[in-house]
JSON list of C-alpha atoms in Angstrom, two decimals:
[
{"chain": "Z", "resi": 12, "resn": "PRO", "atom": "CA", "xyz": [26.82, 33.04, -32.39]},
{"chain": "Z", "resi": 13, "resn": "GLU", "atom": "CA", "xyz": [29.95, 34.84, -33.47]},
{"chain": "Z", "resi": 14, "resn": "GLY", "atom": "CA", "xyz": [33.14, 33.04, -32.52]},
{"chain": "Z", "resi": 15, "resn": "HIS", "atom": "CA", "xyz": [31.37, 29.74, -31.72]},
{"chain": "Z", "resi": 16, "resn": "LYS", "atom": "CA", "xyz": [33.33, 26.65, -32.62]},
{"chain": "Z", "resi": 17, "resn": "THR", "atom": "CA", "xyz": [31.55, 23.40, -33.32]},
{"chain": "Z", "resi": 18, "resn": "THR", "atom": "CA", "xyz": [32.63, 20.31, -31.44]},
{"chain": "Z", "resi": 19, "resn": "GLY", "atom": "CA", "xyz": [33.05, 18.15, -34.53]},
{"chain": "Z", "resi": 20, "resn": "LEU", "atom": "CA", "xyz": [31.15, 15.16, -33.22]},
{"chain": "Z", "resi": 21, "resn": "LYS", "atom": "CA", "xyz": [31.81, 11.88, -34.98]},
{"chain": "Z", "resi": 22, "resn": "GLY", "atom": "CA", "xyz": [28.80, 10.26, -36.63]},
{"chain": "Z", "resi": 23, "resn": "LEU", "atom": "CA", "xyz": [27.37, 7.23, -34.85]},
{"chain": "Z", "resi": 24, "resn": "ALA", "atom": "CA", "xyz": [26.55, 5.05, -37.85]},
{"chain": "Z", "resi": 25, "resn": "GLY", "atom": "CA", "xyz": [30.08, 3.74, -38.34]},
{"chain": "Z", "resi": 26, "resn": "LEU", "atom": "CA", "xyz": [30.97, 3.19, -34.69]},
{"chain": "Z", "resi": 27, "resn": "LYS", "atom": "CA", "xyz": [31.86, -0.22, -33.28]},
{"chain": "Z", "resi": 28, "resn": "PRO", "atom": "CA", "xyz": [29.61, -1.69, -30.58]},
{"chain": "Z", "resi": 29, "resn": "ALA", "atom": "CA", "xyz": [32.05, -0.77, -27.78]},
{"chain": "Z", "resi": 30, "resn": "GLU", "atom": "CA", "xyz": [32.04, 2.84, -28.99]},
{"chain": "Z", "resi": 31, "resn": "LEU", "atom": "CA", "xyz": [28.24, 2.85, -29.17]},
{"chain": "Z", "resi": 32, "resn": "ILE", "atom": "CA", "xyz": [28.04, 1.51, -25.62]},
{"chain": "Z", "resi": 33, "resn": "ALA", "atom": "CA", "xyz": [30.28, 4.37, -24.48]},
{"chain": "Z", "resi": 34, "resn": "GLU", "atom": "CA", "xyz": [27.87, 6.81, -26.16]},
{"chain": "Z", "resi": 35, "resn": "LEU", "atom": "CA", "xyz": [25.10, 5.62, -23.82]},
{"chain": "Z", "resi": 36, "resn": "SER", "atom": "CA", "xyz": [26.54, 8.01, -21.23]},
{"chain": "Z", "resi": 37, "resn": "SER", "atom": "CA", "xyz": [26.80, 10.97, -23.60]},
{"chain": "Z", "resi": 38, "resn": "GLY", "atom": "CA", "xyz": [25.57, 14.30, -22.29]},
{"chain": "Z", "resi": 39, "resn": "ASN", "atom": "CA", "xyz": [23.66, 14.64, -25.55]},
{"chain": "Z", "resi": 40, "resn": "GLU", "atom": "CA", "xyz": [20.27, 12.90, -25.37]},
{"chain": "Z", "resi": 41, "resn": "TRP", "atom": "CA", "xyz": [20.07, 12.34, -29.13]},
{"chain": "Z", "resi": 42, "resn": "ARG", "atom": "CA", "xyz": [23.43, 10.56, -29.13]},
{"chain": "Z", "resi": 43, "resn": "ARG", "atom": "CA", "xyz": [22.41, 8.34, -26.18]},
{"chain": "Z", "resi": 44, "resn": "GLU", "atom": "CA", "xyz": [19.10, 7.38, -27.75]},
{"chain": "Z", "resi": 45, "resn": "THR", "atom": "CA", "xyz": [20.58, 6.85, -31.19]},
{"chain": "Z", "resi": 46, "resn": "ALA", "atom": "CA", "xyz": [23.39, 4.69, -29.80]},
{"chain": "Z", "resi": 47, "resn": "GLN", "atom": "CA", "xyz": [20.80, 2.63, -27.93]},
{"chain": "Z", "resi": 48, "resn": "ARG", "atom": "CA", "xyz": [18.67, 2.28, -31.06]},
{"chain": "Z", "resi": 49, "resn": "LEU", "atom": "CA", "xyz": [21.65, 1.21, -33.19]},
{"chain": "Z", "resi": 50, "resn": "LEU", "atom": "CA", "xyz": [22.74, -1.37, -30.62]},
{"chain": "Z", "resi": 51, "resn": "ILE", "atom": "CA", "xyz": [19.24, -2.83, -30.43]},
{"chain": "Z", "resi": 52, "resn": "GLU", "atom": "CA", "xyz": [18.79, -2.81, -34.21]},
{"chain": "Z", "resi": 53, "resn": "ASN", "atom": "CA", "xyz": [22.10, -4.66, -34.52]},
{"chain": "Z", "resi": 54, "resn": "GLY", "atom": "CA", "xyz": [20.59, -7.39, -32.33]},
{"chain": "Z", "resi": 55, "resn": "ASP", "atom": "CA", "xyz": [23.91, -8.64, -30.98]},
{"chain": "Z", "resi": 56, "resn": "LYS", "atom": "CA", "xyz": [22.91, -10.39, -27.75]},
{"chain": "Z", "resi": 57, "resn": "SER", "atom": "CA", "xyz": [26.56, -11.11, -26.97]},
{"chain": "Z", "resi": 58, "resn": "LEU", "atom": "CA", "xyz": [26.86, -7.46, -25.89]},
{"chain": "Z", "resi": 59, "resn": "ALA", "atom": "CA", "xyz": [24.99, -8.23, -22.65]},
{"chain": "Z", "resi": 60, "resn": "PRO", "atom": "CA", "xyz": [28.14, -8.62, -20.50]},
{"chain": "Z", "resi": 61, "resn": "ALA", "atom": "CA", "xyz": [29.65, -5.42, -21.92]},
{"chain": "Z", "resi": 62, "resn": "LEU", "atom": "CA", "xyz": [26.41, -3.55, -21.16]},
{"chain": "Z", "resi": 63, "resn": "THR", "atom": "CA", "xyz": [26.39, -4.95, -17.62]},
{"chain": "Z", "resi": 64, "resn": "ALA", "atom": "CA", "xyz": [30.00, -3.88, -17.08]},
{"chain": "Z", "resi": 65, "resn": "PHE", "atom": "CA", "xyz": [29.31, -0.44, -18.55]},
{"chain": "Z", "resi": 66, "resn": "GLY", "atom": "CA", "xyz": [26.17, 0.04, -16.43]},
{"chain": "Z", "resi": 67, "resn": "ALA", "atom": "CA", "xyz": [28.07, -0.98, -13.30]},
{"chain": "Z", "resi": 68, "resn": "GLN", "atom": "CA", "xyz": [31.03, 1.35, -13.82]},
{"chain": "Z", "resi": 69, "resn": "THR", "atom": "CA", "xyz": [29.59, 4.48, -15.44]},
{"chain": "Z", "resi": 70, "resn": "SER", "atom": "CA", "xyz": [29.08, 7.54, -13.28]},
{"chain": "Z", "resi": 71, "resn": "SER", "atom": "CA", "xyz": [26.43, 8.78, -15.71]},
{"chain": "Z", "resi": 72, "resn": "VAL", "atom": "CA", "xyz": [22.90, 8.34, -14.38]},
{"chain": "Z", "resi": 73, "resn": "MET", "atom": "CA", "xyz": [21.47, 8.22, -17.89]},
{"chain": "Z", "resi": 74, "resn": "GLY", "atom": "CA", "xyz": [24.24, 5.84, -18.92]},
{"chain": "Z", "resi": 75, "resn": "ARG", "atom": "CA", "xyz": [23.03, 3.38, -16.28]},
{"chain": "Z", "resi": 76, "resn": "VAL", "atom": "CA", "xyz": [19.44, 3.81, -17.43]},
{"chain": "Z", "resi": 77, "resn": "HIS", "atom": "CA", "xyz": [20.34, 3.31, -21.11]},
{"chain": "Z", "resi": 78, "resn": "ALA", "atom": "CA", "xyz": [22.50, 0.26, -20.36]},
{"chain": "Z", "resi": 79, "resn": "MET", "atom": "CA", "xyz": [19.48, -1.47, -18.77]},
{"chain": "Z", "resi": 80, "resn": "TRP", "atom": "CA", "xyz": [17.05, -0.40, -21.50]},
{"chain": "Z", "resi": 81, "resn": "THR", "atom": "CA", "xyz": [19.48, -1.54, -24.20]},
{"chain": "Z", "resi": 82, "resn": "GLN", "atom": "CA", "xyz": [19.67, -4.98, -22.59]},
{"chain": "Z", "resi": 83, "resn": "HIS", "atom": "CA", "xyz": [15.88, -5.00, -22.40]},
{"chain": "Z", "resi": 84, "resn": "GLY", "atom": "CA", "xyz": [15.62, -4.11, -26.08]},
{"chain": "Z", "resi": 85, "resn": "LEU", "atom": "CA", "xyz": [18.02, -6.93, -26.95]},
{"chain": "Z", "resi": 86, "resn": "GLY", "atom": "CA", "xyz": [16.05, -9.37, -24.81]},
{"chain": "Z", "resi": 87, "resn": "VAL", "atom": "CA", "xyz": [19.03, -10.09, -22.54]},
{"chain": "Z", "resi": 88, "resn": "VAL", "atom": "CA", "xyz": [18.10, -8.41, -19.26]},
{"chain": "Z", "resi": 89, "resn": "ASP", "atom": "CA", "xyz": [20.73, -9.17, -16.62]},
{"chain": "Z", "resi": 90, "resn": "TRP", "atom": "CA", "xyz": [19.58, -9.50, -13.01]},
{"chain": "Z", "resi": 91, "resn": "THR", "atom": "CA", "xyz": [22.97, -8.26, -11.77]},
{"chain": "Z", "resi": 92, "resn": "LEU", "atom": "CA", "xyz": [22.55, -4.92, -13.54]},
{"chain": "Z", "resi": 93, "resn": "VAL", "atom": "CA", "xyz": [18.85, -4.58, -12.69]},
{"chain": "Z", "resi": 94, "resn": "SER", "atom": "CA", "xyz": [19.51, -5.47, -9.05]},
{"chain": "Z", "resi": 95, "resn": "ALA", "atom": "CA", "xyz": [22.14, -2.73, -8.86]},
{"chain": "Z", "resi": 96, "resn": "GLY", "atom": "CA", "xyz": [19.66, -0.37, -10.50]},
{"chain": "Z", "resi": 97, "resn": "LEU", "atom": "CA", "xyz": [17.04, -1.13, -7.86]},
{"chain": "Z", "resi": 98, "resn": "ALA", "atom": "CA", "xyz": [19.54, -0.03, -5.20]},
{"chain": "Z", "resi": 99, "resn": "ASP", "atom": "CA", "xyz": [20.80, 3.03, -7.11]},
{"chain": "Z", "resi": 100, "resn": "VAL", "atom": "CA", "xyz": [20.84, 6.40, -5.35]},
{"chain": "Z", "resi": 101, "resn": "ASP", "atom": "CA", "xyz": [19.16, 8.10, -8.31]},
{"chain": "Z", "resi": 102, "resn": "PRO", "atom": "CA", "xyz": [15.37, 7.67, -8.48]},
{"chain": "Z", "resi": 103, "resn": "ARG", "atom": "CA", "xyz": [15.39, 7.65, -12.31]},
{"chain": "Z", "resi": 104, "resn": "VAL", "atom": "CA", "xyz": [17.61, 4.58, -12.27]},
{"chain": "Z", "resi": 105, "resn": "ARG", "atom": "CA", "xyz": [15.45, 2.87, -9.64]},
{"chain": "Z", "resi": 106, "resn": "ALA", "atom": "CA", "xyz": [12.26, 3.57, -11.62]},
{"chain": "Z", "resi": 107, "resn": "ALA", "atom": "CA", "xyz": [13.80, 2.22, -14.84]},
{"chain": "Z", "resi": 108, "resn": "ALA", "atom": "CA", "xyz": [15.11, -0.86, -13.02]},
{"chain": "Z", "resi": 109, "resn": "LEU", "atom": "CA", "xyz": [11.65, -1.51, -11.60]},
{"chain": "Z", "resi": 110, "resn": "ARG", "atom": "CA", "xyz": [10.03, -1.37, -15.01]},
{"chain": "Z", "resi": 111, "resn": "ILE", "atom": "CA", "xyz": [12.71, -3.57, -16.57]},
{"chain": "Z", "resi": 112, "resn": "SER", "atom": "CA", "xyz": [12.58, -6.07, -13.69]},
{"chain": "Z", "resi": 113, "resn": "GLU", "atom": "CA", "xyz": [9.03, -6.93, -14.74]},
{"chain": "Z", "resi": 114, "resn": "SER", "atom": "CA", "xyz": [10.55, -9.02, -17.54]},
{"chain": "Z", "resi": 115, "resn": "LEU", "atom": "CA", "xyz": [12.39, -11.12, -14.94]},
{"chain": "Z", "resi": 116, "resn": "VAL", "atom": "CA", "xyz": [9.45, -11.96, -12.67]},
{"chain": "Z", "resi": 117, "resn": "ALA", "atom": "CA", "xyz": [8.45, -14.98, -14.77]},
{"chain": "Z", "resi": 118, "resn": "GLY", "atom": "CA", "xyz": [11.98, -16.39, -14.88]},
{"chain": "Z", "resi": 119, "resn": "PRO", "atom": "CA", "xyz": [14.52, -18.00, -12.58]},
{"chain": "Z", "resi": 120, "resn": "HIS", "atom": "CA", "xyz": [15.04, -14.77, -10.61]},
{"chain": "Z", "resi": 121, "resn": "ARG", "atom": "CA", "xyz": [11.38, -14.48, -9.58]},
{"chain": "Z", "resi": 122, "resn": "THR", "atom": "CA", "xyz": [12.06, -14.91, -5.85]},
{"chain": "Z", "resi": 123, "resn": "ASP", "atom": "CA", "xyz": [14.91, -12.36, -5.91]},
{"chain": "Z", "resi": 124, "resn": "VAL", "atom": "CA", "xyz": [12.83, -9.87, -7.89]},
{"chain": "Z", "resi": 125, "resn": "ILE", "atom": "CA", "xyz": [9.80, -10.16, -5.61]},
{"chain": "Z", "resi": 126, "resn": "THR", "atom": "CA", "xyz": [11.97, -9.87, -2.51]},
{"chain": "Z", "resi": 127, "resn": "ARG", "atom": "CA", "xyz": [13.52, -6.64, -3.82]},
{"chain": "Z", "resi": 128, "resn": "TRP", "atom": "CA", "xyz": [10.11, -5.23, -4.77]},
{"chain": "Z", "resi": 129, "resn": "THR", "atom": "CA", "xyz": [8.69, -5.85, -1.31]},
{"chain": "Z", "resi": 130, "resn": "GLU", "atom": "CA", "xyz": [11.81, -4.39, 0.33]},
{"chain": "Z", "resi": 131, "resn": "LEU", "atom": "CA", "xyz": [11.49, -1.26, -1.81]},
{"chain": "Z", "resi": 132, "resn": "ALA", "atom": "CA", "xyz": [7.77, -1.01, -1.05]},
{"chain": "Z", "resi": 133, "resn": "ALA", "atom": "CA", "xyz": [8.59, -0.71, 2.64]},
{"chain": "Z", "resi": 134, "resn": "LYS", "atom": "CA", "xyz": [11.21, 2.02, 2.31]},
{"chain": "Z", "resi": 135, "resn": "GLU", "atom": "CA", "xyz": [10.91, 3.96, -0.99]},
{"chain": "Z", "resi": 136, "resn": "THR", "atom": "CA", "xyz": [10.10, 7.63, -0.40]},
{"chain": "Z", "resi": 137, "resn": "VAL", "atom": "CA", "xyz": [10.24, 9.22, -3.87]},
{"chain": "Z", "resi": 138, "resn": "PRO", "atom": "CA", "xyz": [6.68, 9.49, -5.25]},
{"chain": "Z", "resi": 139, "resn": "GLU", "atom": "CA", "xyz": [7.70, 8.90, -8.89]},
{"chain": "Z", "resi": 140, "resn": "VAL", "atom": "CA", "xyz": [9.45, 5.67, -7.92]},
{"chain": "Z", "resi": 141, "resn": "GLN", "atom": "CA", "xyz": [6.54, 4.69, -5.67]},
{"chain": "Z", "resi": 142, "resn": "VAL", "atom": "CA", "xyz": [4.14, 5.01, -8.61]},
{"chain": "Z", "resi": 143, "resn": "GLN", "atom": "CA", "xyz": [6.32, 2.77, -10.79]},
{"chain": "Z", "resi": 144, "resn": "LEU", "atom": "CA", "xyz": [6.70, 0.35, -7.89]},
{"chain": "Z", "resi": 145, "resn": "ALA", "atom": "CA", "xyz": [2.93, 0.11, -7.42]},
{"chain": "Z", "resi": 146, "resn": "LEU", "atom": "CA", "xyz": [2.48, -0.48, -11.15]},
{"chain": "Z", "resi": 147, "resn": "THR", "atom": "CA", "xyz": [5.30, -3.03, -11.29]},
{"chain": "Z", "resi": 148, "resn": "MET", "atom": "CA", "xyz": [4.21, -5.04, -8.26]},
{"chain": "Z", "resi": 149, "resn": "GLY", "atom": "CA", "xyz": [0.94, -5.94, -9.98]},
{"chain": "Z", "resi": 150, "resn": "GLU", "atom": "CA", "xyz": [2.96, -7.98, -12.49]},
{"chain": "Z", "resi": 151, "resn": "ALA", "atom": "CA", "xyz": [3.82, -10.57, -9.81]},
{"chain": "Z", "resi": 152, "resn": "LYS", "atom": "CA", "xyz": [0.17, -11.62, -9.48]},
{"chain": "Z", "resi": 153, "resn": "ASP", "atom": "CA", "xyz": [0.99, -12.79, -5.97]},
{"chain": "Z", "resi": 154, "resn": "LEU", "atom": "CA", "xyz": [-1.09, -12.03, -2.87]},
{"chain": "Z", "resi": 155, "resn": "THR", "atom": "CA", "xyz": [1.94, -11.36, -0.65]},
{"chain": "Z", "resi": 156, "resn": "VAL", "atom": "CA", "xyz": [3.26, -8.82, -3.16]},
{"chain": "Z", "resi": 157, "resn": "ASP", "atom": "CA", "xyz": [-0.22, -7.30, -3.52]},
{"chain": "Z", "resi": 158, "resn": "LEU", "atom": "CA", "xyz": [-0.40, -6.81, 0.25]},
{"chain": "Z", "resi": 159, "resn": "ALA", "atom": "CA", "xyz": [3.01, -5.09, 0.24]},
{"chain": "Z", "resi": 160, "resn": "ALA", "atom": "CA", "xyz": [1.75, -2.84, -2.56]},
{"chain": "Z", "resi": 161, "resn": "ALA", "atom": "CA", "xyz": [-1.39, -2.09, -0.53]},
{"chain": "Z", "resi": 162, "resn": "ALA", "atom": "CA", "xyz": [0.79, -1.09, 2.41]},
{"chain": "Z", "resi": 163, "resn": "LEU", "atom": "CA", "xyz": [2.78, 1.18, 0.09]},
{"chain": "Z", "resi": 164, "resn": "ALA", "atom": "CA", "xyz": [-0.44, 2.78, -1.20]},
{"chain": "Z", "resi": 165, "resn": "GLN", "atom": "CA", "xyz": [-1.61, 3.34, 2.37]},
{"chain": "Z", "resi": 166, "resn": "ARG", "atom": "CA", "xyz": [1.77, 4.76, 3.47]},
{"chain": "Z", "resi": 167, "resn": "ALA", "atom": "CA", "xyz": [1.74, 7.19, 0.54]},
{"chain": "Z", "resi": 168, "resn": "ALA", "atom": "CA", "xyz": [-1.95, 8.07, 0.87]},
{"chain": "Z", "resi": 169, "resn": "GLU", "atom": "CA", "xyz": [-1.37, 11.70, -0.10]},
{"chain": "Z", "resi": 170, "resn": "HIS", "atom": "CA", "xyz": [-0.39, 10.63, -3.64]},
{"chain": "Z", "resi": 171, "resn": "ILE", "atom": "CA", "xyz": [-3.54, 9.46, -5.42]},
{"chain": "Z", "resi": 172, "resn": "ALA", "atom": "CA", "xyz": [-1.51, 8.25, -8.43]},
{"chain": "Z", "resi": 173, "resn": "ILE", "atom": "CA", "xyz": [0.11, 5.59, -6.22]},
{"chain": "Z", "resi": 174, "resn": "GLN", "atom": "CA", "xyz": [-3.29, 4.31, -5.13]},
{"chain": "Z", "resi": 175, "resn": "ASP", "atom": "CA", "xyz": [-4.49, 4.30, -8.74]},
{"chain": "Z", "resi": 176, "resn": "ALA", "atom": "CA", "xyz": [-1.36, 2.40, -9.80]},
{"chain": "Z", "resi": 177, "resn": "PHE", "atom": "CA", "xyz": [-1.92, -0.19, -7.08]},
{"chain": "Z", "resi": 178, "resn": "ILE", "atom": "CA", "xyz": [-5.55, -0.75, -8.07]},
{"chain": "Z", "resi": 179, "resn": "SER", "atom": "CA", "xyz": [-4.75, -0.93, -11.78]},
{"chain": "Z", "resi": 180, "resn": "GLY", "atom": "CA", "xyz": [-2.33, -3.80, -11.11]},
{"chain": "Z", "resi": 181, "resn": "LEU", "atom": "CA", "xyz": [-5.02, -5.97, -9.54]},
{"chain": "Z", "resi": 182, "resn": "ALA", "atom": "CA", "xyz": [-6.94, -6.84, -12.71]},
{"chain": "Z", "resi": 183, "resn": "GLY", "atom": "CA", "xyz": [-9.08, -9.87, -11.91]},
{"chain": "Z", "resi": 184, "resn": "ARG", "atom": "CA", "xyz": [-7.79, -10.14, -8.33]},
{"chain": "Z", "resi": 185, "resn": "GLU", "atom": "CA", "xyz": [-9.50, -7.11, -6.78]},
{"chain": "Z", "resi": 186, "resn": "LEU", "atom": "CA", "xyz": [-11.92, -8.96, -4.48]},
{"chain": "Z", "resi": 187, "resn": "GLU", "atom": "CA", "xyz": [-9.30, -11.42, -3.25]},
{"chain": "Z", "resi": 188, "resn": "VAL", "atom": "CA", "xyz": [-6.85, -8.63, -2.43]},
{"chain": "Z", "resi": 189, "resn": "PHE", "atom": "CA", "xyz": [-9.41, -6.34, -0.83]},
{"chain": "Z", "resi": 190, "resn": "ALA", "atom": "CA", "xyz": [-10.68, -9.23, 1.34]},
{"chain": "Z", "resi": 191, "resn": "ALA", "atom": "CA", "xyz": [-7.09, -9.95, 2.42]},
{"chain": "Z", "resi": 192, "resn": "VAL", "atom": "CA", "xyz": [-6.48, -6.26, 3.16]},
{"chain": "Z", "resi": 193, "resn": "LEU", "atom": "CA", "xyz": [-9.60, -6.12, 5.33]},
{"chain": "Z", "resi": 194, "resn": "LYS", "atom": "CA", "xyz": [-8.36, -9.11, 7.37]}
]
């Protein structure tokens, strides 16, 4: 339009890692996603602490989401950041943290992860997060977690997607879980 002045954004290709991390909270989706892609392509796993610090201090919801997904892409998921994400006030952050926490369930934080999942299953009220939670809980392949997911599916009975998500996570364990639910 007439009189419009461009913002003169700096290109991302030549930015240092710290500058790219700062771009993860940009209001421009393309810049956030491109910064994330460049950080992951760089493959510098030593950025994990900087991403954790950034994710913990940024007021940007999408910045917190991108910090976790960047760590995931680098293969350096940090339980501290994911744990904070699971308790975040924004449902988009909680849903992303749930999905990312799946990569931690087979590691040394298994007990912490499962505990947080079951706590969330008892109190989460946002349907989109409940769906991700039901999908995620199936990754534990643990009867106690499956029963918590069943309780979530029953509590949110009006949302068929949550029930579908719960059932889809039971692959190969359906009879065992359904027998336990009936008890």
